[in-house]
XYZ file of C-alpha atoms in Angstrom:
570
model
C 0.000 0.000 0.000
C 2.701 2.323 0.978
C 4.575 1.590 -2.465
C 1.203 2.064 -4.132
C 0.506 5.913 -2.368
C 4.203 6.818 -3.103
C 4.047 5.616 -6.850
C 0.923 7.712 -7.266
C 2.444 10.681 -5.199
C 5.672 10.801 -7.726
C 3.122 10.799 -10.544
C 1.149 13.469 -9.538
C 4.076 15.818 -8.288
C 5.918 15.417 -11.582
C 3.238 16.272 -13.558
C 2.236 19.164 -11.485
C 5.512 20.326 -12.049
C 6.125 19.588 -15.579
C 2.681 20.340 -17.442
C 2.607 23.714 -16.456
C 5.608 24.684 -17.253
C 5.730 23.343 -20.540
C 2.782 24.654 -21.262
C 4.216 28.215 -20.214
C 6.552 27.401 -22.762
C 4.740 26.683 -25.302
C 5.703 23.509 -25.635
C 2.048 21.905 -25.278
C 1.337 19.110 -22.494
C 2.394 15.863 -24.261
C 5.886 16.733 -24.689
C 5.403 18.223 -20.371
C 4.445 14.440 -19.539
C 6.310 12.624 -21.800
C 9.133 14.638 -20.253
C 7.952 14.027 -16.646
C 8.607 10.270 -17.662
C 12.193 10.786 -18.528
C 12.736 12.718 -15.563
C 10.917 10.619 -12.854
C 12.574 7.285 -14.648
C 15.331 6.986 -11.977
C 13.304 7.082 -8.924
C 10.632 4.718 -10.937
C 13.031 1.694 -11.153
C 14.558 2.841 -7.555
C 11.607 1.709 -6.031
C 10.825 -1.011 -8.533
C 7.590 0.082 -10.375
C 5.991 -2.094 -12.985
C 5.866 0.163 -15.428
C 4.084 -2.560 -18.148
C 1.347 -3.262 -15.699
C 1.027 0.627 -15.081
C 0.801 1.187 -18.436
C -1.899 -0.858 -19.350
C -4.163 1.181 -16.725
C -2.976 3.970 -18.837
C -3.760 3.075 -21.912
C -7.311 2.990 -21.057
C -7.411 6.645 -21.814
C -6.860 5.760 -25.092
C -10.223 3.845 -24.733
C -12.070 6.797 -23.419
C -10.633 9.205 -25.861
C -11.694 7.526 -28.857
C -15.206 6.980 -27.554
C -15.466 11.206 -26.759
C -14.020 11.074 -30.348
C -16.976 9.223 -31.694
C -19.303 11.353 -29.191
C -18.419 14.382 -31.154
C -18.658 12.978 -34.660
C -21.570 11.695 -36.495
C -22.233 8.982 -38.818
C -22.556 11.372 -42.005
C -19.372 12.831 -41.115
C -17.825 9.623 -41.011
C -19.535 8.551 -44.336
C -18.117 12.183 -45.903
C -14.397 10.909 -44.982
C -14.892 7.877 -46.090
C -12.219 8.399 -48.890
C -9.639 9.468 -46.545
C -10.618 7.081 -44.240
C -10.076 4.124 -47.195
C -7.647 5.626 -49.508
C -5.689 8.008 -47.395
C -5.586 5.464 -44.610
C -5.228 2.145 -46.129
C -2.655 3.324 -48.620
C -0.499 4.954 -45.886
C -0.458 1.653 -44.390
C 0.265 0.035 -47.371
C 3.187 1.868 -48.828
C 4.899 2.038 -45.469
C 4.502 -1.262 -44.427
C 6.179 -2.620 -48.210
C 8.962 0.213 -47.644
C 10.081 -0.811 -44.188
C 9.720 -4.263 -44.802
C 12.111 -3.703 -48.247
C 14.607 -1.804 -45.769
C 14.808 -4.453 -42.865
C 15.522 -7.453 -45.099
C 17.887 -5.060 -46.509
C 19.955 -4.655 -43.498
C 19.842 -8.750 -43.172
C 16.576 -9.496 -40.819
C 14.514 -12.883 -42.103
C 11.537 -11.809 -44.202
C 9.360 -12.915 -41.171
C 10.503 -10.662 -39.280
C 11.234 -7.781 -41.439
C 7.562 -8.037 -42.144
C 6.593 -7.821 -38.471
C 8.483 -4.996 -38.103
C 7.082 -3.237 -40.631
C 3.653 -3.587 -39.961
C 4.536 -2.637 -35.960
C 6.709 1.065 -37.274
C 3.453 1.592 -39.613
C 0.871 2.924 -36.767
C 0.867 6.376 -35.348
C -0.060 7.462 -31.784
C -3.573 8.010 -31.721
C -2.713 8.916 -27.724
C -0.423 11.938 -29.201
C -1.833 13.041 -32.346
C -5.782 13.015 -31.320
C -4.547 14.823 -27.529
C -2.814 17.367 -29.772
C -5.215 18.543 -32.597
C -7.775 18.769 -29.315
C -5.552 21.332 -27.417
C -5.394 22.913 -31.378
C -8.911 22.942 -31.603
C -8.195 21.289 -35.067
C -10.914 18.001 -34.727
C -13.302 19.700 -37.267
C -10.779 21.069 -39.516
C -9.507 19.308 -43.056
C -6.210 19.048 -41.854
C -7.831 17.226 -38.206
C -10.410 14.982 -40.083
C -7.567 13.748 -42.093
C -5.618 12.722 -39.392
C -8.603 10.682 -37.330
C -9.025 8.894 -40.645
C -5.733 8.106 -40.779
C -6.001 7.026 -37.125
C -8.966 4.976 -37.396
C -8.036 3.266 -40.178
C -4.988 2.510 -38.371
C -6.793 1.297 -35.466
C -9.264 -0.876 -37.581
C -5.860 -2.342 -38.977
C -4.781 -3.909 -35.837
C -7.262 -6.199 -36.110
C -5.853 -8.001 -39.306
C -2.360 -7.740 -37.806
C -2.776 -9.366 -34.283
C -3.881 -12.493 -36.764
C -1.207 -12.322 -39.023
C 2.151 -11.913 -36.472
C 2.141 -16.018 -34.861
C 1.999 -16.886 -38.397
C 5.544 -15.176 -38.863
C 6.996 -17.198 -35.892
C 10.410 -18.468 -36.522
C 11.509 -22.170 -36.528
C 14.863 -20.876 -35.118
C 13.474 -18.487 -32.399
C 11.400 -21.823 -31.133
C 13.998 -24.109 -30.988
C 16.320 -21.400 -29.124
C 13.535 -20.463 -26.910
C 13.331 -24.312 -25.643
C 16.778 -24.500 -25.311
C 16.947 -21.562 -23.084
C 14.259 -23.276 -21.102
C 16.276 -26.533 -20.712
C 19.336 -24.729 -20.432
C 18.016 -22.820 -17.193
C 16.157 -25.499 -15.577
C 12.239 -23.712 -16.045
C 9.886 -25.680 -16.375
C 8.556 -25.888 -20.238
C 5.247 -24.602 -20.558
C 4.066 -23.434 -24.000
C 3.212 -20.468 -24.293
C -0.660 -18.845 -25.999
C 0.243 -16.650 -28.278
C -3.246 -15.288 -28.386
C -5.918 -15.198 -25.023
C -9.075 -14.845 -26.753
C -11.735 -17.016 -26.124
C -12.547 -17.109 -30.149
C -8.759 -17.616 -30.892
C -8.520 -21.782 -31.646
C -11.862 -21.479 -33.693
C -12.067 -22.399 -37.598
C -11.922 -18.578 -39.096
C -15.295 -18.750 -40.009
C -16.675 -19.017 -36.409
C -14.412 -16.548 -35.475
C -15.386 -13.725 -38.491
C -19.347 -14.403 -37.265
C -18.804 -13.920 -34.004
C -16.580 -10.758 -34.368
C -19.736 -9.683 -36.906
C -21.968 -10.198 -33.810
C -20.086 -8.281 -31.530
C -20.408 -5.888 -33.280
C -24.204 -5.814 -33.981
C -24.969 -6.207 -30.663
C -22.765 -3.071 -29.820
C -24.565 -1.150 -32.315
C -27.985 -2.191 -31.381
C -27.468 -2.111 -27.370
C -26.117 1.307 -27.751
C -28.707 2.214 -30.312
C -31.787 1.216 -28.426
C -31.210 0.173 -24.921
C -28.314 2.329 -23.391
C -30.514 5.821 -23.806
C -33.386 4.402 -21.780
C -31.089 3.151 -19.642
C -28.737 6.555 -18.817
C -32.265 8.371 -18.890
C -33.461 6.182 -16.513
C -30.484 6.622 -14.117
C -30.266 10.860 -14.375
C -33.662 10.756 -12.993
C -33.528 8.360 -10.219
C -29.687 7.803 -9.287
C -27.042 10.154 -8.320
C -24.262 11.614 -10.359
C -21.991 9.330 -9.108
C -24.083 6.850 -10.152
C -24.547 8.145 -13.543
C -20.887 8.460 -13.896
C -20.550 4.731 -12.862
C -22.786 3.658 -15.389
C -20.985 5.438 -18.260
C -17.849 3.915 -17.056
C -20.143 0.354 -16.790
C -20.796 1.030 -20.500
C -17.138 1.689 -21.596
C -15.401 -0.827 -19.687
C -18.331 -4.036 -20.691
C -17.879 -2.811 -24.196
C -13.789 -3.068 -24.215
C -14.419 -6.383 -22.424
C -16.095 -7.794 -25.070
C -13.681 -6.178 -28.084
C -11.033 -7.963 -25.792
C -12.910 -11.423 -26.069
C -13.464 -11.421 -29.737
C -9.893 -10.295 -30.554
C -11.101 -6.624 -31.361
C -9.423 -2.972 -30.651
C -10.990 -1.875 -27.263
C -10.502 1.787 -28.589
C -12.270 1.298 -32.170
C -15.338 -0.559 -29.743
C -16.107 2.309 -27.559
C -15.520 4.433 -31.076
C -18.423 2.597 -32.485
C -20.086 3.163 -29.196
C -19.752 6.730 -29.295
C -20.224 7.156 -33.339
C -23.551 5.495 -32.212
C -24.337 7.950 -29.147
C -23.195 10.537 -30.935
C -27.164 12.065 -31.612
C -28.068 11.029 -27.736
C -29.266 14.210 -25.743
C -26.947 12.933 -23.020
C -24.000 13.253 -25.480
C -22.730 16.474 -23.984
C -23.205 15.421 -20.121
C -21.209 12.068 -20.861
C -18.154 14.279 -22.708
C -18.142 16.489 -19.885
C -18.109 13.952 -16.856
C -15.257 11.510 -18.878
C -13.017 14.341 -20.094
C -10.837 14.582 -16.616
C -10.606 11.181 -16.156
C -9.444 11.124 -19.891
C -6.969 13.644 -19.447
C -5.540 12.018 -16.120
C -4.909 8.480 -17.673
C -3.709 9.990 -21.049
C -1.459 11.772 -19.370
C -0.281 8.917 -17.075
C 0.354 6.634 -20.060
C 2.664 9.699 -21.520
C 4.567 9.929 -18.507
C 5.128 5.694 -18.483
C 5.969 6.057 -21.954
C 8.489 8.875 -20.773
C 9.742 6.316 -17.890
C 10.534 3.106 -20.534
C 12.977 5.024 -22.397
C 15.918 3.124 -21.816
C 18.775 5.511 -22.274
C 21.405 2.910 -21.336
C 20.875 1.334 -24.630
C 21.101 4.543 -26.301
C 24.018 5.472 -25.173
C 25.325 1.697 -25.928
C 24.632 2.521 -29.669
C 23.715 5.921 -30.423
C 24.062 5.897 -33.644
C 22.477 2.959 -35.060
C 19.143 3.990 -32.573
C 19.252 7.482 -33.854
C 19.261 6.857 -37.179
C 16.665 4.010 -37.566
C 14.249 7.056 -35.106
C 15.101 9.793 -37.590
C 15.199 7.658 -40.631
C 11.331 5.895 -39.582
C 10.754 10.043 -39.169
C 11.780 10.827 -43.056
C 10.423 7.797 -44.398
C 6.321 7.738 -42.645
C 6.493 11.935 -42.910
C 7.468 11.839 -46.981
C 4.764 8.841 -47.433
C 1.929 10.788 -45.525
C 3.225 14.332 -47.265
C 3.264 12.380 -50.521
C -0.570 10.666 -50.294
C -1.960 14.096 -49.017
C -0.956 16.056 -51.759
C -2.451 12.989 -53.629
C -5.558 13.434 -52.196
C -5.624 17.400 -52.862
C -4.988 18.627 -49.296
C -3.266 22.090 -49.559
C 0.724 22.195 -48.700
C -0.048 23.458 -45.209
C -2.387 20.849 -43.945
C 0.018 17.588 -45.391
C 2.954 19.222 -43.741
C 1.461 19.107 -40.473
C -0.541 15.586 -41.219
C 3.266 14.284 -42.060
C 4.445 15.602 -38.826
C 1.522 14.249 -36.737
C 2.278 11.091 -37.980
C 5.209 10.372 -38.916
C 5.820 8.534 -35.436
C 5.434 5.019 -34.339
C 2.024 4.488 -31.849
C 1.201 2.797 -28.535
C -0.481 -0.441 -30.663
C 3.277 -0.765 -31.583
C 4.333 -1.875 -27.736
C 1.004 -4.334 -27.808
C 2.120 -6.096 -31.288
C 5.824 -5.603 -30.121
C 4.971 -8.150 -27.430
C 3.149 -10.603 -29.294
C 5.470 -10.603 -31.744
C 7.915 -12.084 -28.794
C 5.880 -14.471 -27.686
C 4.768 -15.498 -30.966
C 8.588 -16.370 -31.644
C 8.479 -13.529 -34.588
C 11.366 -11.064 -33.277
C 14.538 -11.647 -31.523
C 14.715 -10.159 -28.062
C 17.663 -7.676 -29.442
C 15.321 -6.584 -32.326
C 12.270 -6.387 -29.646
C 14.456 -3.930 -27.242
C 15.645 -2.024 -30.465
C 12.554 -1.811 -31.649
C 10.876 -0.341 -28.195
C 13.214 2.322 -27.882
C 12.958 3.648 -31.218
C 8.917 3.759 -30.845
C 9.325 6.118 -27.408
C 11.910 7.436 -28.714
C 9.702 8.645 -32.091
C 6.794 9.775 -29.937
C 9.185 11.883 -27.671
C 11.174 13.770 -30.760
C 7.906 14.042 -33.128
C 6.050 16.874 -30.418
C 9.546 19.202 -30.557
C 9.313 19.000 -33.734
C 6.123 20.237 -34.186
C 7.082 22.726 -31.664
C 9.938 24.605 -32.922
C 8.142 24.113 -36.705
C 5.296 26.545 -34.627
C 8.596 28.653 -33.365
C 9.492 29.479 -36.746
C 6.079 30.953 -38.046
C 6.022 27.958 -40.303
C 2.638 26.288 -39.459
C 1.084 29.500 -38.868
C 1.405 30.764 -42.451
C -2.062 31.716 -43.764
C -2.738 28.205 -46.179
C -1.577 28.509 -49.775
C -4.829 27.397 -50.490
C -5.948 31.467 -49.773
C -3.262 33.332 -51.560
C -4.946 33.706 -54.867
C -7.362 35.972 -52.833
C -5.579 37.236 -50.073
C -3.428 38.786 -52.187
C -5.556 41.100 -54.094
C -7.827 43.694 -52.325
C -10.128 41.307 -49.802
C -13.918 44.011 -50.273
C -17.142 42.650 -49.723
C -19.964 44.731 -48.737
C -20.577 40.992 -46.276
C -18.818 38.673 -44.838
C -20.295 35.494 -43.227
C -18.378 33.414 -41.354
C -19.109 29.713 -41.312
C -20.987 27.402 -43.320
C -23.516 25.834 -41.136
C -26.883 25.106 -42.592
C -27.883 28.450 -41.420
C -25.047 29.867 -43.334
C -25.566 27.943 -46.311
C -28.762 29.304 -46.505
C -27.765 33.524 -45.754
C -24.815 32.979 -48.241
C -27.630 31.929 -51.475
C -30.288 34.400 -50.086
C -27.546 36.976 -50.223
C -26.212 35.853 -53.263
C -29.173 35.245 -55.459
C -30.155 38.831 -54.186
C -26.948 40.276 -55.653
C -25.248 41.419 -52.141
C -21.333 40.742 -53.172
C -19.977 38.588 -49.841
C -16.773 36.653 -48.725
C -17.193 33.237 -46.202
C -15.248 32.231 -44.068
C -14.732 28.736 -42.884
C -12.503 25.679 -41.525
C -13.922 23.214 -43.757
C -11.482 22.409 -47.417
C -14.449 20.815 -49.039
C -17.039 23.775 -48.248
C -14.873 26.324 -49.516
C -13.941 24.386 -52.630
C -17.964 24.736 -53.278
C -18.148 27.915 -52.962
C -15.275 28.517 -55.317
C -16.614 26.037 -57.953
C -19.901 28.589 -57.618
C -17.773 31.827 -58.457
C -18.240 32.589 -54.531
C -14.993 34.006 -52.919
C -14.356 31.878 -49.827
C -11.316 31.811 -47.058
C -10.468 28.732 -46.130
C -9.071 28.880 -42.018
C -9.685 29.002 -38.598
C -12.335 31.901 -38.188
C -11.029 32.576 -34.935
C -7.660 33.605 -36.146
C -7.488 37.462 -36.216
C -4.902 37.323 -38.662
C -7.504 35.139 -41.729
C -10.225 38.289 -40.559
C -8.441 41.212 -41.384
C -7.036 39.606 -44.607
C -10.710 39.031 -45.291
C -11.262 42.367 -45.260
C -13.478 43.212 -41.486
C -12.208 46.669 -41.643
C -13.547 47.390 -44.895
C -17.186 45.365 -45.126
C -20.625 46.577 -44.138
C -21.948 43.327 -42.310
C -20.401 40.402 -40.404
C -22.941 37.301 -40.476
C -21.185 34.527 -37.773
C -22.887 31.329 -37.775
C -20.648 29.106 -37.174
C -21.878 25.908 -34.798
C -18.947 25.915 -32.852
C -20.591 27.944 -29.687
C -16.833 28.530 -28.202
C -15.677 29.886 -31.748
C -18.596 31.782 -32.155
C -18.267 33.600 -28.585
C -14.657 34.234 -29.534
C -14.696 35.746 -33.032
C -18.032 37.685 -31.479
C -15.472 38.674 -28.734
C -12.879 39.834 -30.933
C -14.976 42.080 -33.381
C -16.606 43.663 -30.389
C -13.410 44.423 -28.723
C -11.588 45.851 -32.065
C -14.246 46.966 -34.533
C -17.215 47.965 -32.388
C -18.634 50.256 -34.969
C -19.169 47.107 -37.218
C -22.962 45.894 -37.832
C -22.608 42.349 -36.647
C -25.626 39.427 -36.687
C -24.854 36.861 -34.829
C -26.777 33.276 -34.846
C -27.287 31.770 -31.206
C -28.081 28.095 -30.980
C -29.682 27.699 -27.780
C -30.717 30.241 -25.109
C -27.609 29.160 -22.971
C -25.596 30.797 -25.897
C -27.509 33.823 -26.530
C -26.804 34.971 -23.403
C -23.350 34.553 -23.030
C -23.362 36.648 -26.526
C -25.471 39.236 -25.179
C -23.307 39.527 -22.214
C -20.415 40.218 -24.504
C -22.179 43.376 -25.883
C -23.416 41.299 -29.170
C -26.874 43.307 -30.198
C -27.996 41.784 -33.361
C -28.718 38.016 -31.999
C -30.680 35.701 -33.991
C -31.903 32.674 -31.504
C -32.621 29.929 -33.808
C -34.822 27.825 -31.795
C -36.743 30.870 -30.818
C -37.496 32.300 -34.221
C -38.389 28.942 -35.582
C -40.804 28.469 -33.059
C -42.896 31.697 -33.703
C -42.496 30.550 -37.497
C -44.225 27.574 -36.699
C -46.742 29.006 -34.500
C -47.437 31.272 -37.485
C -48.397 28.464 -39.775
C -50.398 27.067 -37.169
C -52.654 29.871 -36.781
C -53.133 30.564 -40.286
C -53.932 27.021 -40.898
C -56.544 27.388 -37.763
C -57.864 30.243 -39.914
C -56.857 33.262 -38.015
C -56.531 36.756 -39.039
C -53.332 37.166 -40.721
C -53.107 41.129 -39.698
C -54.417 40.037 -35.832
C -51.254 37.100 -35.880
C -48.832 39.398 -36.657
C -49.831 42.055 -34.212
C -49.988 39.451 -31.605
C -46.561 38.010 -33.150
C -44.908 41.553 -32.186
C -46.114 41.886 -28.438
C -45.194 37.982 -28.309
């Protein structure tokens, strides 16, 4: 117990410590943990922590991440990235696999396990990259949807690989590992390469029952888990509530476990699925500390299993197969994004997202021992270059930010920005509500520009003849290209409620002289806009109400003159 309160006491302190600061830094709080890890690793093995067994508490943040993830998406939006999910994603996957697998039996490793290899350095951190683009505020961007499709598809990929690796198992690595048994005086005992229950059944059995799974997951969370949350905000406490998300969450990676499934791409599919629940929002806002805690926790053990005595054993060989994996996954990612028409800005910083190895890689890096598939120096090679990827990949990102480069304004805007930005409107984002302003105003012949965060909706409006910035509307620097100074009118309907209080907050603050209309979603919203001085304020559930009361009384037969009057004093 004692060992137990001090372990927890270290972990806390150091990232007390080390978040903070880093974040004062600018260096964002996944390089603060991961360095925590490096810096608390002495006093970890001092006092003889597990840090496998803590780890795999850990990485059940990755669990409750993706299933916020699939909270805040919806199926259509999966359905719209279904190219990047399938071509972007599989062929990432693809290529890099066949290129490290071409390089390792290069260098002299059996095809077996060149192959293994290659299909371990192919996945990304999902931990890193999705924990990242969050603290961006990048998830509904091009350049963020990309990358989750990338991720997903990775994480859909494990699947097929946790079959394929004990087929690579080595005659030789067998025959030594028996020897090393006899040799030592252990008892023999073979070894499972896989626990599932499913595991010894003909494929077929096994493919129907994974297919079941997964129905029943859809369907359960589809039409019994509302009721059931429902039932429990009204009768039970928010503990309990809380208790029965984590119920949900934990029974669901449980079963992906049985069947031989990612627990993270589960509770996705659990989410994706929840993802039009009312309770949606109360769900993302009770898990999201306990998400943060264990992410950060599984950075910091990732931090701790650096082992540095190796790297300073051979520094050069370990360096250069980190940086070379770097090159090779950033140049194949840079390479298929261009492919798949994302401007020069977003692939850059896709490429550098990605071009690390991922936390699956430690999972398949350990059934690939057991499974008799890599040697134990390739194994502890192979481990150190994964942390050591997922430690260099955020400073790189971070002194990329230092030198201006990934806050250029996207190439994809310079045709426009560079010539005189007037417009007696401009309406920024392109929510069904703007949709709809941006034709009225159009078809009436008011010239406008839109802003937006979405590639494919400003590629639309292009294709129309409709001049359209393609950015983050919050960023004062895309507004003033856009010409704010210079227009009549600022429409903001964007969806996002914390963008729109922040651009509202901005153009109050430094153009308060502008007309402004600003859409409100709920009343919750209208009021923190009207408390920032916002006068204009359309509240979209309100005004569609009296619309509809409208009809109703002129379908009643009412006096059109009388409804409107009483429509006013309403």
């Amino acid at each position: 117990m004692e060992n137990v309160l001090l372990q927890a006491s270290l972990f806390l302190s150091a990232a007390i410590i080390a978040v903070p600061l880093s974040q004062r830094l600018g260096l964002g709080s996944v390089l603060g943990y991961l360095l925590a890890g490096v810096l608390l690793s002495p006093l970890l093995h001092l006092i003889g922590s597990n840090m496998e067994q803590i780890q795999h508490y850990a990485e059940f943040g990755i669990v409750i991440m993706l299933f916020l993830i699939g909270l805040e998406m919806r199926p259509e939006r999966i359905w719209e990235i279904r190219e990047s999910l399938v071509g972007l994603g599989g062929l990432q996957i693809f290529i890099t696999t066949s290129i490290i697998a071409f390089v390792a039996i290069q260098i002299g490793l059996p095809w077996q396990t060149s192959m293994a290899v290659a299909l371990i350095l192919s996945l990304s951190s999902t931990a890193i990259v999705l924990q990242t683009i969050t603290e961006k505020k990048m998830q509904h961007s091009e350049t963020g949807t990309s990358a989750i499709a990338i991720l997903l598809m990775q994480d859909i990929a494990v699947i097929p690989m946790l079959a394929v690796l004990p087929l690579l198992a080595l005659p030789e690595l067998q025959v030594d590992a028996l020897l090393s048994s006899v040799l030592t005086g252990r008892e023999i005992i073979e070894q499972e390469t896989s626990s599932t229950i499913i595991a010894q059944l003909p494929g077929w059995v096994t493919a129907f029952a994974i297919a079941i799974s997964i129905a029943t997951i859809i369907l359960a969370s589809k039409y019994l888990t509302e009721p059931i949350i429902k039932y429990i905000s009204q009768y039970g406490t928010r503990e309990i509530f809380l208790a029965s998300t984590f119920l949900l969450i934990i029974s669901i990676a449980y079963l992906m476990t049985i069947v031989g499934l990612s627990p993270a791409l589960g509770t996705f599919v659990v989410g994706l699925v929840l993802s039009n629940s009312k309770y949606r929002h109360v769900l993302a806002s009770d898990l999201d500390p306990f998400k943060g805690l264990l992410l950060g926790l599984f950075f910091i053990t990732v931090g701790a299993g650096i082992n540095f005595g190796l790297l300073i054993k051979n520094p050069l060989s370990i360096m250069g197969l980190t940086i070379g994996l770097i090159i090779i996954k950033g140049i194949i990612i840079f390479i298929l994004a261009k492919i798949f028409l994302l401007e020069n800005r977003a692939s850059v910083i896709i490429a550098l997202y990605l071009s690390q190895a991922g936390e699956f890689g430690f999972v398949l890096l350990a059934l690939g021992k057991t499974a008799h598939v890599l040697p134990p120096y390739v194994a502890e090679n192979l481990s150190l270059v994964i942390a050591l990827t997922m430690l260099i990949t955020p400073v790189m990102f971070y002194l990329f930010e230092k030198v201006n480069f990934l806050s250029l304004s996207p190439e994809f805007n310079a045709p426009i920005l560079n010539s005189e930005s007037c417009a007696k409107a401009i309406i920024i984002g392109m929510s069904s509500v703007g949709r709809t302003t941006t034709d009225m105003l159009i078809n009436y012949g008011i010239d406008l520009i839109v802003l937006d965060d979405s590639l494919s909706n400003i590629k639309m409006l292009r294709q129309r003849g409709i001049k359209g910035f393609f950015g983050d509307p919050t960023n004062p620097i895309l507004l003033n290209k856009a010409g704010i100074d210079t227009s009549e009118l600022i429409i903001i309907a964007i969806s996002d409620k914390v963008k729109s209080i922040t651009v509202t907050e901005f153009i109050i603050k430094h153009y308060p002289n502008q007309k402004l209309i600003v859409r409100a979603m709920d009343l919750e919203h209208y009021k923190n806009l009207s408390t920032l001085g916002a006068q204009n304020l359309m509240l979209e559930s309100h005004y569609s109400a009296l619309h509809l009361g409208e009809k109703a009384m002129i379908s009643l037969g009412e006096s059109i003159p009388d409804i409107n009057r009483f429509i006013n004093r309403f």
